[in-house]
mmCIF file of C-alpha atoms and ligand atoms in Angstrom:
data_model
loop_
_atom_site.group_PDB
_atom_site.id
_atom_site.type_symbol
_atom_site.label_atom_id
_atom_site.label_comp_id
_atom_site.label_asym_id
_atom_site.label_seq_id
_atom_site.Cartn_x
_atom_site.Cartn_y
_atom_site.Cartn_z
ATOM 1 C CA UNK A 1 -10.175 8.901 22.195
ATOM 2 C CA UNK A 2 -8.870 5.592 21.002
ATOM 3 C CA UNK A 3 -6.110 4.065 23.062
ATOM 4 C CA UNK A 4 -3.040 3.699 20.867
ATOM 5 C CA UNK A 5 -0.554 0.953 21.684
ATOM 6 C CA UNK A 6 2.721 1.043 19.767
ATOM 7 C CA UNK A 7 4.401 -2.353 19.687
ATOM 8 C CA UNK A 8 7.771 -3.457 18.304
ATOM 9 C CA UNK A 9 6.375 -5.918 15.769
ATOM 10 C CA UNK A 10 3.288 -7.447 14.218
ATOM 11 C CA UNK A 11 3.991 -10.589 16.247
ATOM 12 C CA UNK A 12 3.872 -8.558 19.481
ATOM 13 C CA UNK A 13 0.544 -7.074 18.394
ATOM 14 C CA UNK A 14 -0.727 -10.587 17.731
ATOM 15 C CA UNK A 15 0.162 -11.662 21.275
ATOM 16 C CA UNK A 16 -1.473 -8.588 22.826
ATOM 17 C CA UNK A 17 -4.764 -9.040 20.990
ATOM 18 C CA UNK A 18 -4.775 -12.846 21.265
ATOM 19 C CA UNK A 19 -4.416 -12.553 25.059
ATOM 20 C CA UNK A 20 -7.535 -10.360 25.114
ATOM 21 C CA UNK A 21 -9.509 -12.757 22.922
ATOM 22 C CA UNK A 22 -8.489 -15.809 24.960
ATOM 23 C CA UNK A 23 -9.493 -14.025 28.178
ATOM 24 C CA UNK A 24 -12.829 -13.057 26.626
ATOM 25 C CA UNK A 25 -13.573 -16.654 25.589
ATOM 26 C CA UNK A 26 -12.571 -17.941 29.020
ATOM 27 C CA UNK A 27 -15.066 -15.685 30.790
ATOM 28 C CA UNK A 28 -17.694 -15.881 28.058
ATOM 29 C CA UNK A 29 -17.526 -19.193 26.143
ATOM 30 C CA UNK A 30 -20.161 -18.104 23.610
ATOM 31 C CA UNK A 31 -18.381 -14.806 22.839
ATOM 32 C CA UNK A 32 -19.096 -13.211 19.466
ATOM 33 C CA UNK A 33 -15.943 -12.303 17.550
ATOM 34 C CA UNK A 34 -15.753 -9.904 14.610
ATOM 35 C CA UNK A 35 -13.199 -11.379 12.223
ATOM 36 C CA UNK A 36 -11.099 -9.510 9.680
ATOM 37 C CA UNK A 37 -9.338 -11.079 6.713
ATOM 38 C CA UNK A 38 -6.288 -9.844 4.777
ATOM 39 C CA UNK A 39 -2.707 -9.977 6.079
ATOM 40 C CA UNK A 40 -3.064 -7.807 9.175
ATOM 41 C CA UNK A 41 -4.960 -10.138 11.535
ATOM 42 C CA UNK A 42 -2.858 -13.222 10.752
ATOM 43 C CA UNK A 43 -0.430 -12.721 13.694
ATOM 44 C CA UNK A 44 -3.472 -12.550 15.991
ATOM 45 C CA UNK A 45 -4.892 -15.842 14.737
ATOM 46 C CA UNK A 46 -1.428 -17.428 14.958
ATOM 47 C CA UNK A 47 -0.897 -16.265 18.553
ATOM 48 C CA UNK A 48 -4.413 -17.310 19.492
ATOM 49 C CA UNK A 49 -3.931 -20.985 18.686
ATOM 50 C CA UNK A 50 -1.655 -21.939 21.629
ATOM 51 C CA UNK A 51 -3.628 -19.654 23.943
ATOM 52 C CA UNK A 52 -6.832 -21.621 23.356
ATOM 53 C CA UNK A 53 -5.353 -24.931 24.439
ATOM 54 C CA UNK A 54 -7.597 -26.394 27.105
ATOM 55 C CA UNK A 55 -10.313 -23.765 26.574
ATOM 56 C CA UNK A 56 -13.729 -24.859 25.321
ATOM 57 C CA UNK A 57 -14.227 -23.028 22.007
ATOM 58 C CA UNK A 58 -17.213 -25.070 20.808
ATOM 59 C CA UNK A 59 -19.649 -22.210 21.458
ATOM 60 C CA UNK A 60 -17.573 -19.315 20.092
ATOM 61 C CA UNK A 61 -19.439 -17.409 17.427
ATOM 62 C CA UNK A 62 -17.939 -15.227 14.699
ATOM 63 C CA UNK A 63 -18.858 -12.802 11.940
ATOM 64 C CA UNK A 64 -16.458 -11.842 9.173
ATOM 65 C CA UNK A 65 -16.374 -8.230 8.068
ATOM 66 C CA UNK A 66 -16.835 -8.742 4.373
ATOM 67 C CA UNK A 67 -16.937 -10.953 1.294
ATOM 68 C CA UNK A 68 -16.469 -10.522 -2.439
ATOM 69 C CA UNK A 69 -19.672 -10.451 -4.472
ATOM 70 C CA UNK A 70 -20.105 -13.174 -7.057
ATOM 71 C CA UNK A 71 -17.023 -15.145 -5.996
ATOM 72 C CA UNK A 72 -17.360 -18.926 -5.737
ATOM 73 C CA UNK A 73 -17.389 -19.571 -1.972
ATOM 74 C CA UNK A 74 -14.927 -22.432 -2.608
ATOM 75 C CA UNK A 75 -12.458 -20.103 -4.373
ATOM 76 C CA UNK A 76 -9.322 -20.097 -2.180
ATOM 77 C CA UNK A 77 -9.510 -16.291 -1.858
ATOM 78 C CA UNK A 78 -13.189 -16.020 -1.015
ATOM 79 C CA UNK A 79 -13.319 -14.694 2.525
ATOM 80 C CA UNK A 80 -15.360 -17.768 3.474
ATOM 81 C CA UNK A 81 -12.361 -19.910 2.436
ATOM 82 C CA UNK A 82 -9.867 -17.569 4.107
ATOM 83 C CA UNK A 83 -11.774 -17.578 7.407
ATOM 84 C CA UNK A 84 -12.099 -21.379 7.257
ATOM 85 C CA UNK A 85 -8.377 -21.809 6.524
ATOM 86 C CA UNK A 86 -6.925 -19.158 8.849
ATOM 87 C CA UNK A 87 -9.389 -19.148 11.728
ATOM 88 C CA UNK A 88 -11.975 -21.937 11.911
ATOM 89 C CA UNK A 89 -9.694 -24.916 11.223
ATOM 90 C CA UNK A 90 -6.547 -23.926 13.139
ATOM 91 C CA UNK A 91 -8.523 -22.727 16.175
ATOM 92 C CA UNK A 92 -10.956 -25.645 16.121
ATOM 93 C CA UNK A 93 -14.060 -23.445 15.997
ATOM 94 C CA UNK A 94 -17.487 -24.769 15.053
ATOM 95 C CA UNK A 95 -17.905 -23.762 11.359
ATOM 96 C CA UNK A 96 -21.685 -23.576 11.765
ATOM 97 C CA UNK A 97 -21.246 -20.685 14.211
ATOM 98 C CA UNK A 98 -18.843 -18.680 12.050
ATOM 99 C CA UNK A 99 -20.500 -16.505 9.431
ATOM 100 C CA UNK A 100 -19.422 -14.531 6.393
ATOM 101 C CA UNK A 101 -21.698 -12.229 4.401
ATOM 102 C CA UNK A 102 -23.301 -14.110 1.524
ATOM 103 C CA UNK A 103 -21.821 -12.793 -1.721
ATOM 104 C CA UNK A 104 -23.979 -15.025 -3.920
ATOM 105 C CA UNK A 105 -25.719 -13.049 -6.674
ATOM 106 C CA UNK A 106 -29.010 -14.905 -6.197
ATOM 107 C CA UNK A 107 -29.586 -13.503 -2.713
ATOM 108 C CA UNK A 108 -27.499 -10.349 -2.810
ATOM 109 C CA UNK A 109 -30.478 -7.977 -2.592
ATOM 110 C CA UNK A 110 -31.271 -9.001 0.965
ATOM 111 C CA UNK A 111 -27.898 -10.439 2.023
ATOM 112 C CA UNK A 112 -26.907 -7.252 3.883
ATOM 113 C CA UNK A 113 -30.115 -7.088 5.904
ATOM 114 C CA UNK A 114 -29.875 -10.820 6.614
ATOM 115 C CA UNK A 115 -26.349 -10.380 7.933
ATOM 116 C CA UNK A 116 -27.160 -7.438 10.191
ATOM 117 C CA UNK A 117 -30.116 -9.394 11.561
ATOM 118 C CA UNK A 118 -27.904 -12.417 12.263
ATOM 119 C CA UNK A 119 -25.438 -10.204 14.161
ATOM 120 C CA UNK A 120 -28.277 -8.664 16.169
ATOM 121 C CA UNK A 121 -29.774 -12.115 16.870
ATOM 122 C CA UNK A 122 -26.381 -13.199 18.235
ATOM 123 C CA UNK A 123 -26.535 -10.288 20.674
ATOM 124 C CA UNK A 124 -23.997 -8.134 18.799
ATOM 125 C CA UNK A 125 -20.248 -8.459 18.400
ATOM 126 C CA UNK A 126 -18.172 -8.462 21.593
ATOM 127 C CA UNK A 127 -14.746 -7.890 20.074
ATOM 128 C CA UNK A 128 -14.140 -6.712 16.520
ATOM 129 C CA UNK A 129 -10.749 -7.071 14.832
ATOM 130 C CA UNK A 130 -10.136 -4.474 12.134
ATOM 131 C CA UNK A 131 -7.380 -3.843 9.616
ATOM 132 C CA UNK A 132 -7.222 -0.605 7.658
ATOM 133 C CA UNK A 133 -6.712 -0.177 3.933
ATOM 134 C CA UNK A 134 -4.288 2.295 2.415
ATOM 135 C CA UNK A 135 -7.432 4.184 1.319
ATOM 136 C CA UNK A 136 -8.455 4.455 4.977
ATOM 137 C CA UNK A 137 -11.218 1.877 4.603
ATOM 138 C CA UNK A 138 -12.286 -0.381 7.450
ATOM 139 C CA UNK A 139 -14.204 -3.426 6.355
ATOM 140 C CA UNK A 140 -14.609 -2.544 2.692
ATOM 141 C CA UNK A 141 -16.153 0.843 3.473
ATOM 142 C CA UNK A 142 -14.318 2.899 0.909
ATOM 143 C CA UNK A 143 -13.980 6.704 1.166
ATOM 144 C CA UNK A 144 -17.391 8.366 1.079
ATOM 145 C CA UNK A 145 -19.115 5.620 3.062
ATOM 146 C CA UNK A 146 -21.821 6.811 5.418
ATOM 147 C CA UNK A 147 -21.097 6.535 9.117
ATOM 148 C CA UNK A 148 -24.666 5.217 9.455
ATOM 149 C CA UNK A 149 -24.182 2.524 6.801
ATOM 150 C CA UNK A 150 -25.292 -1.060 7.367
ATOM 151 C CA UNK A 151 -24.037 -4.243 5.715
ATOM 152 C CA UNK A 152 -24.408 -3.692 1.978
ATOM 153 C CA UNK A 153 -22.784 -3.969 -1.435
ATOM 154 C CA UNK A 154 -19.931 -1.578 -2.225
ATOM 155 C CA UNK A 155 -17.692 -1.033 -5.235
ATOM 156 C CA UNK A 156 -13.999 -1.470 -4.439
ATOM 157 C CA UNK A 157 -11.800 1.423 -5.451
ATOM 158 C CA UNK A 158 -8.947 0.714 -7.853
ATOM 159 C CA UNK A 159 -6.348 1.153 -5.082
ATOM 160 C CA UNK A 160 -7.936 -1.613 -3.004
ATOM 161 C CA UNK A 161 -8.113 -3.938 -5.999
ATOM 162 C CA UNK A 162 -4.426 -3.241 -6.647
ATOM 163 C CA UNK A 163 -3.591 -3.858 -2.975
ATOM 164 C CA UNK A 164 -5.495 -7.170 -3.018
ATOM 165 C CA UNK A 165 -4.178 -8.319 -6.413
ATOM 166 C CA UNK A 166 -1.381 -10.105 -4.508
ATOM 167 C CA UNK A 167 -3.923 -12.730 -3.434
ATOM 168 C CA UNK A 168 -5.051 -13.396 -7.026
ATOM 169 C CA UNK A 169 -3.317 -14.216 -10.330
ATOM 170 C CA UNK A 170 -3.848 -10.664 -11.571
ATOM 171 C CA UNK A 171 -5.776 -7.506 -10.744
ATOM 172 C CA UNK A 172 -8.373 -8.496 -13.338
ATOM 173 C CA UNK A 173 -9.307 -11.436 -11.123
ATOM 174 C CA UNK A 174 -10.003 -9.228 -8.091
ATOM 175 C CA UNK A 175 -13.774 -8.805 -7.870
ATOM 176 C CA UNK A 176 -15.113 -5.298 -8.399
ATOM 177 C CA UNK A 177 -17.846 -5.558 -5.766
ATOM 178 C CA UNK A 178 -17.987 -6.661 -2.181
ATOM 179 C CA UNK A 179 -20.517 -6.952 0.594
ATOM 180 C CA UNK A 180 -19.256 -5.390 3.798
ATOM 181 C CA UNK A 181 -20.449 -4.628 7.289
ATOM 182 C CA UNK A 182 -21.304 -0.936 7.277
ATOM 183 C CA UNK A 183 -19.587 1.653 9.431
ATOM 184 C CA UNK A 184 -22.770 1.826 11.512
ATOM 185 C CA UNK A 185 -22.647 -1.954 11.945
ATOM 186 C CA UNK A 186 -18.976 -1.910 12.937
ATOM 187 C CA UNK A 187 -19.529 0.906 15.438
ATOM 188 C CA UNK A 188 -22.050 -1.279 17.296
ATOM 189 C CA UNK A 189 -19.398 -3.839 18.286
ATOM 190 C CA UNK A 190 -18.523 -3.505 21.972
ATOM 191 C CA UNK A 191 -14.735 -3.311 21.637
ATOM 192 C CA UNK A 192 -12.839 -2.466 18.466
ATOM 193 C CA UNK A 193 -9.226 -3.484 17.909
ATOM 194 C CA UNK A 194 -7.753 -1.719 14.884
ATOM 195 C CA UNK A 195 -4.388 -3.113 13.823
ATOM 196 C CA UNK A 196 -1.929 -1.811 11.259
ATOM 197 C CA UNK A 197 1.641 -2.649 10.367
ATOM 198 C CA UNK A 198 4.127 -1.060 7.971
ATOM 199 C CA UNK A 199 4.939 2.323 6.529
ATOM 200 C CA UNK A 200 2.249 2.077 3.843
ATOM 201 C CA UNK A 201 -0.444 2.225 6.559
ATOM 202 C CA UNK A 202 1.037 5.244 8.403
ATOM 203 C CA UNK A 203 -1.052 7.921 6.662
ATOM 204 C CA UNK A 204 -4.298 5.983 7.049
ATOM 205 C CA UNK A 205 -3.578 5.347 10.746
ATOM 206 C CA UNK A 206 -2.765 9.007 11.430
ATOM 207 C CA UNK A 207 -5.934 10.076 9.619
ATOM 208 C CA UNK A 208 -8.084 7.550 11.469
ATOM 209 C CA UNK A 209 -6.736 8.380 14.928
ATOM 210 C CA UNK A 210 -5.891 12.083 14.754
ATOM 211 C CA UNK A 211 -7.483 13.464 11.613
ATOM 212 C CA UNK A 212 -10.905 15.014 11.298
ATOM 213 C CA UNK A 213 -13.842 12.624 11.541
ATOM 214 C CA UNK A 214 -14.755 12.389 7.893
ATOM 215 C CA UNK A 215 -16.375 9.969 5.490
ATOM 216 C CA UNK A 216 -13.375 10.661 3.242
ATOM 217 C CA UNK A 217 -11.343 8.543 5.641
ATOM 218 C CA UNK A 218 -13.773 5.886 6.882
ATOM 219 C CA UNK A 219 -11.359 4.624 9.546
ATOM 220 C CA UNK A 220 -11.844 7.948 11.360
ATOM 221 C CA UNK A 221 -15.256 6.557 12.383
ATOM 222 C CA UNK A 222 -13.401 4.847 15.247
ATOM 223 C CA UNK A 223 -13.217 8.263 16.943
ATOM 224 C CA UNK A 224 -16.980 7.986 17.521
ATOM 225 C CA UNK A 225 -16.634 4.690 19.408
ATOM 226 C CA UNK A 226 -16.223 4.632 23.193
ATOM 227 C CA UNK A 227 -13.897 1.608 23.357
ATOM 228 C CA UNK A 228 -11.197 1.330 20.714
ATOM 229 C CA UNK A 229 -7.691 -0.080 20.976
ATOM 230 C CA UNK A 230 -5.383 0.769 18.079
ATOM 231 C CA UNK A 231 -2.365 -1.546 17.920
ATOM 232 C CA UNK A 232 0.369 -0.484 15.513
ATOM 233 C CA UNK A 233 4.035 -1.128 14.894
ATOM 234 C CA UNK A 234 6.564 1.721 14.792
ATOM 235 C CA UNK A 235 6.310 2.091 11.009
ATOM 236 C CA UNK A 236 2.518 2.366 11.013
ATOM 237 C CA UNK A 237 2.778 4.807 13.949
ATOM 238 C CA UNK A 238 5.348 6.993 12.203
ATOM 239 C CA UNK A 239 2.908 9.765 11.190
ATOM 240 C CA UNK A 240 1.121 9.999 14.542
ATOM 241 C CA UNK A 241 1.745 13.443 16.022
ATOM 242 C CA UNK A 242 1.085 12.353 19.598
ATOM 243 C CA UNK A 243 3.032 9.086 19.466
ATOM 244 C CA UNK A 244 5.109 10.067 22.526
ATOM 245 C CA UNK A 245 1.983 10.672 24.551
ATOM 246 C CA UNK A 246 0.515 7.292 23.533
ATOM 247 C CA UNK A 247 3.725 5.562 24.623
ATOM 248 C CA UNK A 248 3.751 7.477 27.914
ATOM 249 C CA UNK A 249 0.077 6.761 28.633
ATOM 250 C CA UNK A 250 0.455 3.037 27.906
ATOM 251 C CA UNK A 251 3.661 2.728 29.960
ATOM 252 C CA UNK A 252 1.867 4.330 32.912
ATOM 253 C CA UNK A 253 -1.432 2.545 32.515
ATOM 254 C CA UNK A 254 -2.843 1.327 35.815
ATOM 255 C CA UNK A 255 -2.835 -2.489 36.046
ATOM 256 C CA UNK A 256 -6.498 -2.593 37.019
ATOM 257 C CA UNK A 257 -7.581 -0.815 33.855
ATOM 258 C CA UNK A 258 -6.986 -3.529 31.249
ATOM 259 C CA UNK A 259 -7.275 -2.840 27.546
HETATM 260 C C1 F6R B 301 -10.559 -7.376 5.494
HETATM 261 C C2 F6R B 301 -10.957 -5.979 5.514
HETATM 262 C C3 F6R B 301 -10.059 -4.890 5.059
HETATM 263 C C4 F6R B 301 -8.591 -5.118 5.405
HETATM 264 C C5 F6R B 301 -7.742 -4.020 4.819
HETATM 265 C C6 F6R B 301 -6.270 -4.224 5.113
HETATM 266 O O1 F6R B 301 -11.609 -8.190 6.009
HETATM 267 O O2 F6R B 301 -12.058 -5.706 5.866
HETATM 268 O O3 F6R B 301 -10.484 -3.682 5.637
HETATM 269 O O4 F6R B 301 -8.451 -5.184 6.789
HETATM 270 O O5 F6R B 301 -7.930 -3.948 3.442
HETATM 271 O O6 F6R B 301 -5.834 -5.359 4.421
HETATM 272 P P1 F6R B 301 -4.458 -6.034 4.782
HETATM 273 O O7 F6R B 301 -4.567 -6.497 6.179
HETATM 274 O O8 F6R B 301 -4.315 -7.187 3.838
HETATM 275 O O9 F6R B 301 -3.416 -4.988 4.615
#
């Protein structure tokens, strides 16, 4: 079962996860991070910055979860741009070691295979940060995605395009297609951190953590992974039936156990 940690705020979640990432980089300077975009991981990246002071990050490697297909990589909302702006530059990472799936139409037929191969060549992802969509997607694996899926092109559902319209001038500007790590790809990462904040994520979180394991709610794939930490605020935890147990278990967690 995933460990569920209920925190008072998104900022507190950021600190908790950033501490883990900083510790990972300290003991393994060439750690491979799985990077999410969107609003959810921003408190992590913000909390990470002061924690990396004095730590050599020149060998840290990273793989983003997804990218829009056909978007100009220099568009401010391409995930390449977002990762550069929110992660690479503020944290001082080496941009050559931080990868996003290639959404260019010219190479799209083999871009998924190329990406999975690059992750494998790096030795796999040590720590994967995940958000969850209101549809229950992780990465851009929309409902119906195979649990065995690899990095590939998907069509975004209307709900996701509406949710992401806030980053663009209008919903019409939100690309229809994306290239995303598959659920099978994500499940190969060694430690998953799934974060969610706010009431609008409560149903997806409850489904992912406590619901049946079903392709209809792709986030439920985390139940198949041996090492998952779900970090949620009170609002996102509000539909969890066993919230009291999660609080009790975390409050009584042995110090030696770690996350
Ligand atoms: C982003 C990603 C998505 C988001 C999800 C939540 O790389 O893969 O799964 O994590 O759509 O988005 P936010 O965090 O903006 O609510």
